[in-house]
CSV table of C-alpha atoms in Angstrom, one decimal:
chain,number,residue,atom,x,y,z
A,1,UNK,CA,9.3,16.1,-6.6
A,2,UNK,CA,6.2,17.2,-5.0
A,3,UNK,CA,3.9,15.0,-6.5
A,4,UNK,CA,5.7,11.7,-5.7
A,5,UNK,CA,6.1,13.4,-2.1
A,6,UNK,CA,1.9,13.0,-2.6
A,7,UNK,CA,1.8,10.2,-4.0
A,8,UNK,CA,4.3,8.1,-2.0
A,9,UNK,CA,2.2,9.5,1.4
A,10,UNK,CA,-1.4,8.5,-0.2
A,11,UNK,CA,0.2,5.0,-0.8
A,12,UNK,CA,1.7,4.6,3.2
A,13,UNK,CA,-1.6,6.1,3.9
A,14,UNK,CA,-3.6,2.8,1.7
A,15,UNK,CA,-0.9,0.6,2.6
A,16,UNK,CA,-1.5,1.1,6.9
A,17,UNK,CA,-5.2,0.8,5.8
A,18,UNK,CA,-4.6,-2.6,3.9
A,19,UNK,CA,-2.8,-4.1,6.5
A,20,UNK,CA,-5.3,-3.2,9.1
A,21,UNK,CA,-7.7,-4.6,7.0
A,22,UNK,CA,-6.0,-7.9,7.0
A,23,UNK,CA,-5.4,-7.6,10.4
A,24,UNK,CA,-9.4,-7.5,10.6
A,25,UNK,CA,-10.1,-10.2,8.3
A,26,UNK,CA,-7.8,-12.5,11.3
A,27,UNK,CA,-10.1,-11.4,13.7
A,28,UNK,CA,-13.3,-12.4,11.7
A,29,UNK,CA,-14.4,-8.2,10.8
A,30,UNK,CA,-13.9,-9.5,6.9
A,31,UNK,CA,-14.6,-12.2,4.4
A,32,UNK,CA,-11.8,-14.8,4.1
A,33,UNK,CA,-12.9,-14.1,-0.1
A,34,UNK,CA,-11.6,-10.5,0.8
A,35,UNK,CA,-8.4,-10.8,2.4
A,36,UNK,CA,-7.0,-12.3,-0.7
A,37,UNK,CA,-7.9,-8.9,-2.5
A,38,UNK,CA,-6.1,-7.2,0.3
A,39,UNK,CA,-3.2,-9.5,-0.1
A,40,UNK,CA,-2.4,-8.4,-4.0
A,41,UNK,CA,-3.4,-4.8,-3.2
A,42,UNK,CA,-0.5,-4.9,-1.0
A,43,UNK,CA,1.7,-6.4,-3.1
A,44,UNK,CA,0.6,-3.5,-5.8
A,45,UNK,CA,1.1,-1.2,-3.0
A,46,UNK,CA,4.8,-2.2,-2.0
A,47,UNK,CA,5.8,-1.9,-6.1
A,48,UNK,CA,4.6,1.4,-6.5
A,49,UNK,CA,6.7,2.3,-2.8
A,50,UNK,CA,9.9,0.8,-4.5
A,51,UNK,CA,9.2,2.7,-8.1
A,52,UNK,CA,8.3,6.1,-6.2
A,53,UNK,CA,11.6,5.6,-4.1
A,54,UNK,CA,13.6,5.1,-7.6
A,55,UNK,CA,12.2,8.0,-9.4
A,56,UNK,CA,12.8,10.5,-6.2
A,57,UNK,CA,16.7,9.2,-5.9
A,58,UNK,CA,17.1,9.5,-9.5
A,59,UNK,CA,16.2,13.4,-9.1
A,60,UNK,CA,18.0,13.6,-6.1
């Protein structure tokens, strides 16, 4: 259970990082070309949340 604690807090830790990045490409900091990257990274991101969640429940 440990290592999906890990891993589950190293994806929050990406996923506040990706939106922040977004939030950056709004305010002209990015490339519009890289926000789309940030966009499906996110999406990655949320699946992997949602698996993580499943897996810890199911040991529960």
């Amino acid at each position: 259970m440990n290592k999906y604690r890990v891993i589950y807090y190293l994806c929050i830790i990406a996923f506040i990082a990706n939106v922040s990045m977004m939030i950056g490409t709004l305010l002209g900091w990015f490339h519009i070309l890289d926000s789309n990257y940030f966009f499906w990274s996110s999406l990655i991101f949320s699946l992997v949340f949602e698996r993580i969640e499943k897996k810890v429940k199911e040991r529960v």
